[in-house]
Coordinates of C-alpha atoms in Angstrom, one line a residue:
Chain B
X197 CA 7.8 39.2 5.3
X198 CA 11.3 38.3 6.6
X199 CA 10.6 38.6 10.3
X200 CA 8.9 35.2 10.1
X201 CA 6.4 35.3 12.9
X202 CA 4.3 32.8 11.1
X203 CA 4.3 29.1 11.7
X204 CA 4.2 28.2 8.1
X205 CA 5.3 30.5 5.3
X206 CA 5.0 29.4 1.7
X207 CA 6.7 31.6 -1.0
X208 CA 6.3 31.3 -4.7
X209 CA 5.5 27.6 -4.6
X210 CA 5.6 26.0 -8.1
X211 CA 4.8 22.4 -8.9
X212 CA 4.9 21.0 -12.4
X213 CA 4.3 17.4 -13.4
X214 CA 6.0 16.2 -16.6
X215 CA 3.6 14.0 -18.6
X216 CA 4.4 11.1 -20.9
X217 CA 8.1 10.6 -21.5
X218 CA 9.3 7.0 -21.1
X219 CA 12.7 5.7 -21.6
X220 CA 13.0 6.6 -25.3
X221 CA 10.3 9.3 -25.9
X222 CA 11.1 12.5 -24.0
X223 CA 8.0 14.5 -23.8
X224 CA 8.4 18.1 -22.8
X225 CA 4.8 18.7 -21.9
X226 CA 4.2 19.6 -18.3
X227 CA 1.1 20.0 -16.2
X228 CA 1.2 23.3 -14.3
X229 CA -0.4 22.0 -11.2
X230 CA 0.6 24.9 -8.9
X231 CA 1.9 28.2 -10.1
X232 CA 3.5 30.8 -7.8
X233 CA 1.5 30.2 -4.7
X234 CA 2.4 32.2 -1.5
X235 CA 0.6 32.2 1.8
X236 CA 1.3 31.9 5.5
X237 CA -0.4 30.3 8.4
X238 CA -0.1 31.6 12.0
X239 CA 0.0 29.5 15.1
X240 CA -3.4 28.1 16.0
X241 CA -5.0 29.5 12.9
X242 CA -7.2 27.7 10.3
X243 CA -6.4 28.6 6.7
X244 CA -8.8 27.0 4.2
X245 CA -7.7 26.3 0.7
X246 CA -10.8 26.2 -1.6
X247 CA -11.2 25.6 -5.3
X248 CA -12.8 23.2 -7.7
X249 CA -11.4 19.7 -8.5
X250 CA -8.1 19.8 -10.1
X251 CA -7.1 23.3 -9.1
X252 CA -4.0 22.1 -7.3
X253 CA -5.2 22.6 -3.7
X254 CA -4.3 19.0 -2.7
X255 CA -1.0 19.4 -4.5
X256 CA -0.2 22.4 -2.4
X257 CA -0.9 20.3 0.7
X258 CA 1.3 17.4 -0.4
X259 CA 4.1 19.8 -1.3
X260 CA 3.8 21.4 2.1
X261 CA 4.0 18.0 3.8
X262 CA 6.8 17.1 1.5
X263 CA 5.0 14.0 0.3
X264 CA 5.9 15.1 -3.2
X265 CA 8.9 17.2 -4.2
X266 CA 8.2 20.7 -5.2
X267 CA 9.5 22.2 -8.4
X268 CA 10.3 25.7 -7.1
X269 CA 9.7 27.9 -4.1
X270 CA 10.3 28.1 -0.5
X271 CA 8.5 26.6 2.5
X272 CA 9.5 27.6 6.0
X273 CA 8.3 26.2 9.3
X274 CA 9.0 28.6 12.2
X275 CA 11.6 30.4 9.9
X276 CA 13.4 27.2 9.1
X277 CA 13.5 26.2 5.4
X278 CA 12.0 22.7 4.9
X279 CA 11.7 22.6 1.1
X280 CA 15.2 21.2 0.5
X281 CA 15.4 18.8 3.4
X282 CA 16.3 15.1 2.8
X283 CA 14.0 12.4 4.0
X284 CA 16.0 11.9 7.2
X285 CA 16.3 15.7 7.8
X286 CA 12.5 15.9 7.4
X287 CA 11.9 13.6 10.3
X288 CA 11.9 16.3 13.1
X289 CA 9.7 18.4 10.8
X290 CA 7.2 15.5 10.4
X291 CA 6.8 15.4 14.2
X292 CA 5.4 18.9 14.0
X293 CA 3.3 18.6 10.9
X294 CA 1.0 15.7 10.0
X295 CA -1.7 15.0 7.5
X296 CA -5.3 13.7 7.5
X297 CA -6.2 12.4 4.1
X298 CA -9.5 12.4 2.3
X299 CA -10.3 8.7 2.2
X300 CA -10.5 7.2 5.6
X301 CA -10.7 3.7 4.0
X302 CA -7.5 3.6 2.0
X303 CA -5.4 5.8 4.4
X304 CA -5.4 3.1 7.1
X305 CA -3.4 0.0 6.5
X306 CA -6.0 -2.8 6.6
X307 CA -3.6 -5.2 8.1
X308 CA -2.7 -3.2 11.2
X309 CA -4.6 -2.9 14.4
X310 CA -5.8 0.5 15.5
X311 CA -3.2 0.5 18.2
X312 CA -0.4 0.0 15.7
X313 CA -1.8 2.6 13.3
X314 CA -2.2 5.3 16.0
X315 CA 1.2 4.4 17.5
X316 CA 3.0 4.8 14.2
X317 CA 4.2 8.4 14.8
X318 CA 5.0 7.5 18.4
X319 CA 7.2 4.7 17.2
X320 CA 9.0 6.6 14.4
X321 CA 9.6 9.7 16.6
X322 CA 10.7 7.6 19.6
X323 CA 8.0 9.1 21.8
X324 CA 6.9 6.1 23.7
X325 CA 9.7 3.7 24.6
X326 CA 7.8 0.8 26.2
X327 CA 4.8 -1.1 25.1
X328 CA 2.8 0.0 28.2
X329 CA 3.6 3.6 27.5
X330 CA 2.5 3.3 23.9
X331 CA -0.6 1.5 25.0
X332 CA -1.5 4.3 27.4
X333 CA -0.8 7.1 24.9
X334 CA -2.9 5.4 22.2
X335 CA -5.7 5.0 24.7
X336 CA -5.6 8.7 25.6
X337 CA -5.5 9.7 21.9
X338 CA -8.5 7.5 21.1
X339 CA -10.5 9.1 23.9
X340 CA -9.5 12.5 22.8
X341 CA -11.1 11.9 19.4
X342 CA -14.2 10.4 20.9
X343 CA -13.5 6.7 20.6
X344 CA -13.3 4.1 23.3
X345 CA -9.9 2.9 24.5
X346 CA -11.0 -0.6 23.8
X347 CA -11.1 0.2 20.1
X348 CA -7.3 -0.1 19.8
X349 CA -7.4 -3.9 19.7
X350 CA -9.6 -3.9 16.6
X351 CA -8.9 -3.7 12.9
X352 CA -9.8 -0.7 10.8
X353 CA -12.4 -2.5 8.8
X354 CA -14.5 -2.9 11.9
X355 CA -15.2 0.8 12.0
X356 CA -17.5 3.2 10.0
X357 CA -16.1 6.0 7.8
X358 CA -16.5 8.6 10.5
X359 CA -14.9 6.4 13.1
X360 CA -12.0 5.7 10.8
X361 CA -11.5 9.4 10.2
X362 CA -11.3 9.8 14.0
X363 CA -8.6 7.1 14.0
X364 CA -6.8 9.1 11.3
X365 CA -7.1 12.2 13.4
X366 CA -5.8 10.4 16.5
X367 CA -2.8 9.3 14.5
X368 CA -2.2 12.8 13.2
X369 CA -2.3 14.1 16.8
X370 CA 0.0 11.4 18.2
X371 CA 3.2 13.3 17.7
X372 CA 1.8 16.5 19.2
X373 CA 2.1 18.5 16.0
X374 CA 1.8 22.2 15.6
X375 CA -0.1 22.0 12.3
X376 CA -2.3 19.4 10.7
X377 CA -3.0 19.4 7.0
X378 CA -6.6 18.2 6.4
X379 CA -6.6 17.2 2.7
X380 CA -10.4 17.0 1.9
X381 CA -10.6 15.3 5.3
X382 CA -14.4 15.4 5.4
X383 CA -15.5 15.2 1.8
X384 CA -15.8 11.4 1.8
X385 CA -18.2 11.4 4.7
X386 CA -21.9 11.8 5.1
X387 CA -23.1 15.3 5.9
X388 CA -24.0 14.5 9.5
X389 CA -20.7 12.7 10.1
X390 CA -18.9 15.6 8.5
X391 CA -20.4 17.9 11.1
X392 CA -19.1 15.7 13.9
X393 CA -15.6 15.5 12.5
X394 CA -15.5 19.2 11.9
X395 CA -16.7 20.0 15.4
X396 CA -14.1 17.5 16.7
X397 CA -11.4 19.2 14.7
X398 CA -12.4 22.6 16.0
X399 CA -12.5 21.4 19.6
X400 CA -9.1 19.9 19.3
X401 CA -7.8 23.0 17.7
X402 CA -9.1 25.1 20.6
X403 CA -7.7 22.7 23.2
X404 CA -4.3 22.0 21.6
X405 CA -3.6 25.3 19.8
X406 CA -3.3 23.5 16.5
X407 CA -3.0 25.3 13.2
X408 CA -4.9 23.7 10.4
X409 CA -4.5 23.9 6.7
X410 CA -8.0 22.8 5.6
X411 CA -8.2 21.8 2.0
X412 CA -11.8 21.6 0.8
X413 CA -14.2 22.3 -2.0
X414 CA -17.2 22.7 0.3
X415 CA -17.7 26.4 1.0
X416 CA -20.3 25.7 3.7
X417 CA -17.7 23.7 5.7
X418 CA -15.0 26.3 5.0
X419 CA -17.2 29.1 6.2
X420 CA -17.9 27.2 9.4
X421 CA -14.4 26.6 10.5
X422 CA -11.9 28.9 8.9
X423 CA -10.1 32.0 10.1
X424 CA -8.8 32.9 6.7
X425 CA -9.6 31.5 3.2
X426 CA -7.5 31.2 0.1
X427 CA -9.3 30.7 -3.2
X428 CA -7.4 28.7 -5.9
X429 CA -8.1 28.5 -9.6
X430 CA -6.0 26.5 -12.0
X431 CA -3.0 26.4 -9.6
X432 CA -3.0 30.0 -8.6
X433 CA -4.3 31.8 -5.6
X434 CA -7.0 34.2 -6.8
X435 CA -7.9 35.7 -3.5
X436 CA -7.0 35.3 0.1
X437 CA -8.8 37.0 3.0
X438 CA -10.4 36.7 6.4
X439 CA -13.5 34.6 6.3
X440 CA -15.8 37.6 7.0
X441 CA -14.2 39.8 4.5
X442 CA -14.2 37.1 1.8
X443 CA -17.8 36.0 2.2
X444 CA -19.1 39.6 2.6
X445 CA -17.0 41.4 0.1
X446 CA -15.3 39.1 -2.4
X447 CA -12.7 41.0 -4.4
X448 CA -12.3 38.6 -7.3
X449 CA -14.8 37.7 -10.0
X450 CA -14.0 34.0 -9.5
X451 CA -14.7 34.1 -5.8
X452 CA -18.0 35.9 -6.5
X453 CA -19.0 33.1 -8.9
X454 CA -18.0 30.5 -6.4
X455 CA -20.0 32.0 -3.6
X456 CA -23.0 32.4 -5.8
X457 CA -22.9 28.7 -6.6
X458 CA -23.4 27.7 -3.0
X459 CA -26.9 26.3 -2.7
X460 CA -29.3 28.1 -0.3
X461 CA -31.8 26.3 1.8
X462 CA -34.6 28.5 0.7
X463 CA -35.7 27.7 -2.9
X464 CA -37.7 30.9 -3.2
X465 CA -34.7 33.1 -2.4
X466 CA -34.1 35.7 -4.9
X467 CA -30.5 35.8 -5.9
X468 CA -28.3 37.5 -8.3
X469 CA -26.2 34.6 -9.5
X470 CA -22.9 35.1 -11.3
X471 CA -23.0 32.0 -13.4
X472 CA -19.7 31.1 -15.2
X473 CA -19.7 29.7 -18.7
X474 CA -17.2 27.5 -20.4
X475 CA -14.8 25.0 -18.8
X476 CA -11.6 25.3 -16.8
X477 CA -8.7 25.6 -19.3
X478 CA -6.2 22.8 -19.4
X479 CA -3.4 23.1 -16.9
X480 CA -1.0 21.7 -19.6
X481 CA -1.5 24.9 -21.6
X482 CA -2.9 27.6 -19.3
X483 CA -4.0 30.9 -20.8
X484 CA -1.6 33.9 -20.9
X485 CA -2.0 36.6 -18.3
X486 CA -4.7 36.0 -15.8
X487 CA -5.6 32.3 -15.7
X488 CA -9.3 33.2 -15.1
X489 CA -9.7 35.6 -18.0
X490 CA -11.2 33.0 -20.4
X491 CA -14.3 32.8 -18.2
X492 CA -14.2 36.1 -16.5
X493 CA -17.1 38.5 -17.3
X494 CA -14.8 41.5 -16.6
X495 CA -11.8 40.4 -18.7
X496 CA -10.1 43.0 -20.9
X497 CA -7.0 43.0 -23.1
X498 CA -4.9 43.9 -20.1
X499 CA -5.9 40.6 -18.5
X500 CA -4.4 38.6 -21.4
X501 CA -1.2 40.6 -21.3
X502 CA -0.3 40.9 -17.7
X503 CA -0.4 38.3 -14.9
X504 CA -2.2 40.1 -12.0
X505 CA -0.2 40.0 -8.8
X506 CA -1.9 39.4 -5.4
X507 CA -2.5 42.9 -4.2
X508 CA -3.4 43.9 -0.7
X509 CA -6.8 45.5 -0.7
X510 CA -6.5 46.5 3.0
X511 CA -6.6 44.5 6.2
X512 CA -4.8 41.5 4.7
X513 CA -7.4 41.1 2.0
X514 CA -5.4 40.1 -1.1
X515 CA -6.8 39.7 -4.6
X516 CA -5.2 38.8 -7.9
X517 CA -7.4 40.8 -10.2
X518 CA -6.5 44.0 -12.1
X519 CA -9.9 45.3 -11.4
X520 CA -10.3 44.1 -7.8
X521 CA -11.7 47.5 -6.8
X522 CA -14.6 47.2 -9.2
X523 CA -15.7 43.7 -8.3
Chain M
X161 CA -22.4 24.6 8.3
X162 CA -25.8 24.0 6.8
X163 CA -26.5 20.7 8.6
X164 CA -25.8 20.6 12.3
X165 CA -26.2 17.3 14.1
X166 CA -28.8 17.4 16.9
X167 CA -26.2 17.5 19.6
X168 CA -22.6 17.0 18.6
X169 CA -21.5 16.6 22.3
X170 CA -23.7 13.6 22.8
X171 CA -21.5 11.9 20.2
X172 CA -18.5 12.2 22.5
X173 CA -20.3 11.6 25.7
X174 CA -21.5 8.3 24.3
X175 CA -18.0 7.2 23.5
X176 CA -17.4 4.6 26.3
X177 CA -20.6 2.7 25.1
X178 CA -19.2 2.2 21.7
X179 CA -17.7 -1.3 21.8
X180 CA -21.1 -2.8 22.3
X181 CA -22.0 -1.8 18.7
X182 CA -19.1 -3.8 17.4
X183 CA -19.7 -7.4 16.5
X184 CA -18.3 -10.0 19.0
X185 CA -15.2 -11.7 17.7
X186 CA -16.0 -14.9 15.8
X187 CA -16.0 -18.0 17.8
X188 CA -14.4 -20.3 15.2
X189 CA -10.8 -19.6 14.4
X190 CA -9.9 -18.2 11.0
X191 CA -7.8 -21.2 10.1
X192 CA -10.7 -23.7 10.7
X193 CA -13.1 -21.6 8.7
X194 CA -10.7 -21.5 5.8
X195 CA -10.4 -25.3 5.8
X196 CA -14.1 -25.9 5.9
X197 CA -14.9 -23.4 3.1
X198 CA -12.2 -24.6 0.7
X199 CA -12.2 -28.4 0.2
X200 CA -9.2 -28.3 -2.1
X201 CA -7.2 -26.8 0.7
X202 CA -7.8 -29.6 3.2
X203 CA -7.5 -32.4 0.6
X204 CA -4.2 -31.1 -0.5
X205 CA -3.1 -30.5 3.1
X206 CA -4.1 -34.1 4.1
X207 CA -2.3 -35.7 1.2
X208 CA 0.8 -33.6 1.9
X209 CA 0.7 -34.5 5.6
X210 CA 0.5 -38.2 4.7
X211 CA 3.5 -37.9 2.3
X212 CA 5.5 -35.9 4.9
X213 CA 4.8 -38.5 7.6
X214 CA 5.9 -41.2 5.2
X215 CA 9.2 -39.3 4.6
X216 CA 9.8 -38.7 8.3
X217 CA 8.9 -42.2 9.4
X218 CA 10.7 -43.8 6.4
X219 CA 13.0 -46.1 8.6
X220 CA 9.9 -47.4 10.4
X221 CA 7.8 -47.9 7.3
X222 CA 10.3 -49.3 4.9
X223 CA 10.6 -53.1 5.3
X224 CA 14.1 -53.2 3.8
X225 CA 17.2 -51.1 3.5
X226 CA 16.7 -49.1 0.4
X227 CA 20.3 -49.6 -0.7
X228 CA 20.6 -53.3 0.2
X229 CA 21.4 -55.4 -2.9
X230 CA 19.8 -58.8 -3.4
X231 CA 21.0 -60.2 -6.8
X232 CA 19.2 -63.5 -6.3
X233 CA 15.9 -61.7 -6.0
X234 CA 16.0 -59.1 -8.8
X235 CA 13.4 -57.8 -11.2
X236 CA 10.6 -59.4 -9.3
X237 CA 7.0 -58.4 -9.7
X238 CA 5.0 -57.0 -6.7
X239 CA 4.6 -59.6 -4.1
X240 CA 4.0 -60.0 -0.3
X241 CA 7.7 -59.9 0.2
X242 CA 8.4 -56.8 -1.9
X243 CA 5.2 -54.9 -2.3
X244 CA 6.3 -52.9 -5.4
X245 CA 8.6 -55.6 -6.6
X246 CA 12.4 -55.2 -6.9
X247 CA 14.7 -53.5 -9.4
X248 CA 17.5 -54.9 -11.6
X249 CA 19.8 -55.0 -8.6
X250 CA 17.3 -56.7 -6.3
X251 CA 16.6 -53.5 -4.2
X252 CA 13.1 -53.2 -2.7
X253 CA 11.2 -50.6 -4.7
X254 CA 8.7 -49.9 -2.0
X255 CA 11.5 -49.0 0.5
X256 CA 13.2 -46.9 -2.1
X257 CA 10.0 -45.1 -3.0
X258 CA 9.3 -44.3 0.7
X259 CA 12.8 -42.9 1.2
X260 CA 12.5 -41.0 -2.1
X261 CA 9.8 -38.9 -0.6
X262 CA 12.5 -37.3 1.6
X263 CA 14.5 -36.0 -1.4
X264 CA 11.4 -34.6 -3.1
X265 CA 10.0 -32.9 -0.1
X266 CA 13.4 -31.4 1.0
X267 CA 14.1 -30.1 -2.5
X268 CA 10.5 -28.8 -2.9
X269 CA 10.4 -27.0 0.4
X270 CA 14.0 -25.8 0.2
X271 CA 13.4 -24.3 -3.3
X272 CA 10.1 -22.7 -2.2
X273 CA 11.7 -21.1 0.8
X274 CA 14.9 -20.0 -0.8
X275 CA 13.2 -18.7 -4.0
X276 CA 10.7 -16.8 -1.9
X277 CA 13.3 -15.1 0.3
X278 CA 15.6 -14.1 -2.6
X279 CA 12.7 -13.3 -4.9
X280 CA 11.1 -11.1 -2.3
X281 CA 14.3 -9.2 -1.6
X282 CA 14.9 -8.6 -5.4
X283 CA 11.2 -7.7 -6.0
X284 CA 11.1 -5.2 -3.1
X285 CA 14.4 -3.7 -4.3
X286 CA 13.3 -3.2 -7.8
X287 CA 9.8 -2.1 -6.8
X288 CA 11.3 0.6 -4.6
X289 CA 14.4 1.8 -6.4
X290 CA 13.5 3.0 -9.8
X291 CA 17.1 3.0 -11.2
X292 CA 17.6 -0.6 -10.0
X293 CA 14.3 -1.6 -11.5
X294 CA 15.3 -1.5 -15.1
X295 CA 18.6 -3.4 -14.6
X296 CA 17.2 -6.0 -12.2
X297 CA 14.1 -6.8 -14.2
X298 CA 16.0 -7.1 -17.5
X299 CA 18.2 -9.7 -15.8
X300 CA 15.1 -11.5 -14.6
X301 CA 13.6 -11.3 -18.1
X302 CA 16.8 -12.9 -19.4
X303 CA 16.6 -15.7 -16.8
X304 CA 13.0 -16.3 -17.6
X305 CA 13.6 -16.6 -21.3
X306 CA 15.5 -19.8 -20.6
X307 CA 13.2 -22.7 -19.8
X308 CA 13.6 -23.5 -16.1
X309 CA 14.6 -27.1 -16.7
X310 CA 17.3 -26.1 -19.2
X311 CA 18.7 -23.5 -16.9
X312 CA 18.7 -26.0 -14.0
X313 CA 20.6 -28.6 -16.1
X314 CA 23.1 -25.9 -17.2
X315 CA 23.6 -24.9 -13.6
X316 CA 24.0 -28.4 -12.4
X317 CA 26.7 -29.0 -15.0
X318 CA 28.5 -25.9 -13.9
X319 CA 28.4 -27.0 -10.3
X320 CA 29.8 -30.4 -11.2
X321 CA 28.2 -33.0 -9.1
X322 CA 24.9 -33.5 -7.6
X323 CA 24.0 -33.0 -3.9
X324 CA 20.8 -31.9 -2.3
X325 CA 22.3 -28.4 -1.8
X326 CA 23.4 -28.1 -5.5
X327 CA 20.0 -29.3 -6.7
X328 CA 18.2 -26.8 -4.5
X329 CA 20.5 -24.0 -5.6
X330 CA 20.1 -24.7 -9.3
X331 CA 16.3 -24.9 -9.2
X332 CA 16.1 -21.8 -6.9
X333 CA 18.0 -19.7 -9.4
X334 CA 15.6 -20.8 -12.1
X335 CA 12.6 -20.0 -10.0
X336 CA 13.6 -16.7 -8.5
X337 CA 12.5 -14.5 -11.5
X338 CA 8.8 -15.6 -11.1
X339 CA 8.8 -14.6 -7.4
X340 CA 10.6 -11.3 -8.1
X341 CA 8.1 -10.3 -10.8
X342 CA 5.2 -11.1 -8.5
X343 CA 6.6 -9.2 -5.5
X344 CA 7.5 -6.3 -7.7
X345 CA 4.0 -6.0 -9.0
X346 CA 2.6 -6.1 -5.5
X347 CA 5.1 -3.5 -4.2
X348 CA 4.3 -1.2 -7.2
X349 CA 0.6 -1.2 -6.4
X350 CA 0.9 -1.0 -2.6
X351 CA 3.4 1.8 -2.6
X352 CA 0.8 4.1 -4.2
X353 CA -1.7 3.4 -1.5
X354 CA -2.6 6.4 0.6
X355 CA -1.7 4.6 3.8
X356 CA 1.9 4.4 2.6
X357 CA 1.8 8.1 2.1
X358 CA 0.3 8.5 5.6
X359 CA 3.1 6.4 6.9
X360 CA 5.6 8.8 5.4
X361 CA 3.7 11.7 6.8
X362 CA 4.0 10.1 10.2
X363 CA 7.8 10.1 9.9
X364 CA 8.3 6.3 9.2
X365 CA 11.6 5.6 7.5
X366 CA 11.7 3.9 4.1
X367 CA 12.7 0.6 5.7
X368 CA 9.9 0.9 8.2
X369 CA 7.5 1.5 5.3
X370 CA 8.7 -1.6 3.5
X371 CA 8.7 -3.7 6.7
X372 CA 5.4 -2.6 8.2
X373 CA 3.3 -1.6 5.2
X374 CA 4.5 -3.3 2.1
X375 CA 5.9 -6.7 3.1
X376 CA 2.7 -7.9 4.9
X377 CA 0.8 -7.3 1.7
X378 CA 3.2 -9.5 -0.3
X379 CA 2.8 -12.3 2.1
X380 CA -0.5 -13.7 0.8
X381 CA 0.3 -13.9 -2.9
X382 CA 3.8 -15.0 -2.1
X383 CA 2.6 -18.0 0.0
X384 CA 0.4 -19.1 -2.9
X385 CA 3.2 -18.7 -5.4
X386 CA 5.6 -20.6 -3.1
X387 CA 3.4 -23.7 -3.2
X388 CA 3.4 -23.7 -7.0
X389 CA 7.1 -23.3 -6.9
X390 CA 7.4 -26.2 -4.5
X391 CA 5.4 -28.4 -6.9
X392 CA 7.4 -27.4 -9.9
X393 CA 10.7 -27.8 -8.0
X394 CA 9.8 -31.4 -7.2
X395 CA 9.1 -32.1 -10.9
X396 CA 12.3 -30.4 -11.9
X397 CA 14.3 -32.4 -9.4
X398 CA 12.8 -35.6 -10.7
X399 CA 13.7 -34.7 -14.2
X400 CA 17.2 -33.8 -13.2
X401 CA 17.6 -37.1 -11.4
X402 CA 16.0 -38.9 -14.3
X403 CA 18.5 -37.6 -16.9
X404 CA 21.4 -38.1 -14.5
X405 CA 22.0 -34.4 -13.8
X406 CA 20.5 -34.3 -10.3
X407 CA 21.0 -36.4 -7.2
X408 CA 23.8 -39.0 -7.2
X409 CA 22.5 -42.4 -8.3
X410 CA 23.2 -43.8 -4.9
X411 CA 20.5 -41.7 -3.3
X412 CA 17.0 -43.2 -3.7
X413 CA 15.1 -40.3 -5.2
X414 CA 12.0 -40.8 -7.3
X415 CA 13.7 -39.5 -10.4
X416 CA 16.6 -41.9 -9.9
X417 CA 14.3 -44.9 -9.4
X418 CA 12.5 -44.1 -12.6
X419 CA 15.8 -43.6 -14.4
X420 CA 17.0 -47.0 -13.3
X421 CA 13.7 -48.6 -14.4
X422 CA 13.7 -47.0 -17.8
X423 CA 15.8 -49.7 -19.4
X424 CA 13.3 -52.4 -18.2
X425 CA 10.3 -50.3 -18.9
X426 CA 8.8 -52.7 -21.5
X427 CA 9.2 -55.9 -19.3
X428 CA 8.7 -54.4 -15.9
X429 CA 6.7 -51.2 -16.0
X430 CA 6.0 -51.4 -12.3
X431 CA 9.6 -50.1 -11.5
X432 CA 8.8 -46.8 -13.2
X433 CA 5.1 -46.9 -12.3
X434 CA 5.2 -46.7 -8.5
X435 CA 7.6 -43.8 -8.0
X436 CA 5.7 -42.0 -10.8
X437 CA 2.4 -42.4 -8.9
X438 CA 4.0 -41.0 -5.7
X439 CA 5.5 -38.1 -7.5
X440 CA 2.2 -37.2 -9.2
X441 CA 0.2 -37.5 -6.0
X442 CA 2.6 -35.3 -4.1
X443 CA 2.7 -32.7 -6.8
X444 CA -1.1 -32.8 -7.0
X445 CA -1.3 -32.4 -3.2
X446 CA 0.9 -29.3 -3.3
X447 CA -1.0 -27.8 -6.2
X448 CA -4.3 -28.4 -4.5
X449 CA -3.0 -26.8 -1.4
X450 CA -1.9 -23.8 -3.5
X451 CA -5.2 -23.5 -5.3
X452 CA -7.0 -23.7 -2.0
X453 CA -4.8 -21.1 -0.4
X454 CA -5.3 -18.8 -3.4
X455 CA -9.0 -19.1 -3.2
X456 CA -9.0 -18.5 0.6
X457 CA -6.6 -15.6 0.3
X458 CA -8.0 -13.9 -2.7
X459 CA -11.7 -14.8 -3.4
X460 CA -11.7 -12.7 -6.5
X461 CA -9.5 -15.1 -8.4
X462 CA -11.3 -18.2 -7.2
X463 CA -13.9 -18.6 -9.9
X464 CA -11.8 -17.6 -12.8
X465 CA -10.0 -20.9 -13.4

């Protein structure tokens, strides 16, 4: 893995949040938000990160964008380490990597015009020197995301959720990045608007050769737009595979349970559902061995003793289960 | 995707038509609408404009030189010659009161502006730098634990001698902690907003984030706070002058006029009465303006008081 042909390469990413602990009371408890996560994203590829709420998928995205510091691990962009860079050193990296957030209402400053919002990356990366140049670029970007040029004179509150997400996408595109991290970018939107935004993202990706890290909990959306999918549970990657391979032949009991939880349009459909019992364990005190073993129908003593490594099951299909062959 | 829109491309093709959906910009300006909706705002503003005009046009309005002595005509009750009467040295109290507005307004505005600027800087600093926060806010707590008027008296004593500048400086130092606390609280809440994170992701520098995302959000509460500080600074100035720690007694300030009238309070209450009325009305005007501004800027707070 040292030849680094990949755009993004994440190795053994760990993020722990200390909890409590004020000036006088030092608490040693930590939340293990992300444990030992490794993956890569190729140029122009969409990798989806799925998992239920609180499994650390957004934390991975934020660490990758260096919006929060990571505890351990390596992140490289085109072979260059970006995990230890200072704020000013990150600046050229931020030109190549931008983020679209979940909530299109709070991620646009309500006091700025659309022009100022979309021009923010242009300004900070010195990409448009004059006002006229900025004006023209912002207009082009708005058209690219399906909004009218005239929209730039308006304030964000004059737009609907879907339109605001388009503004966010225009802003993310402004610095001509290589990769955009979509942190639950469509989950706050109506289903029909979701579809529009997803199609927009896919069109843009095709036109501009963008790579996407698509963080989502919606398997239907993920199936529609991903090249590869990584399934997370309690801060670990359980399985990572091509879309086809993951949906047809899941190699992890958790993925199987997730897939069987997707609602089908036909209520009469006969299905063999793998229903999970119990709750997700606390990330403050995760179980030993395999994190999923407390809810896994296949768990044995070995699962409590050994942490299963991600193993290649062939053709890049990786699973972190001791019994992946039997799933 | 389980739910496809009928035709996603139609969405993009229709783009140029979009502006028509948006409401036309309102005809009436925002400022006018604010004035009509909030009566306290325009009553306060009107009163304040009157007092300000009086201060600016003092030489035209005042019938006499405020410092001119007239021993033969002293301690007179209000009359056609001297509307508010004369003091123990025969000076015309109406003229002195009109000129006194200048001191109050300059001190009020000066303190409001200076305390806002320094308080904003300190508040932003401690909201952004966690290590500075503990130190700065403890110092502010210390300053706040001393009553503002006592602190101002102590500072005036340290500075030896009253001048407008010294009075403004002393009251400003006493008022800064309130602004700093307010600004800090706004900064702490705004810096967690996703749009600040988005700004960072766009490569905006820390200074750019503060300037473009955080400062504009502090402006509204700060403006409201500044009016209250202006009102309280005017009262503090009057108190300082009254006890002889403020403006030199040669300057006709409302506090000074009252101080001079204090000895004759029982025989000639009008000497104290008129400047006191002017001070009260001016402070009321500024407070009304502040209340109106607060209601206009943050409707959620409006009905609570």
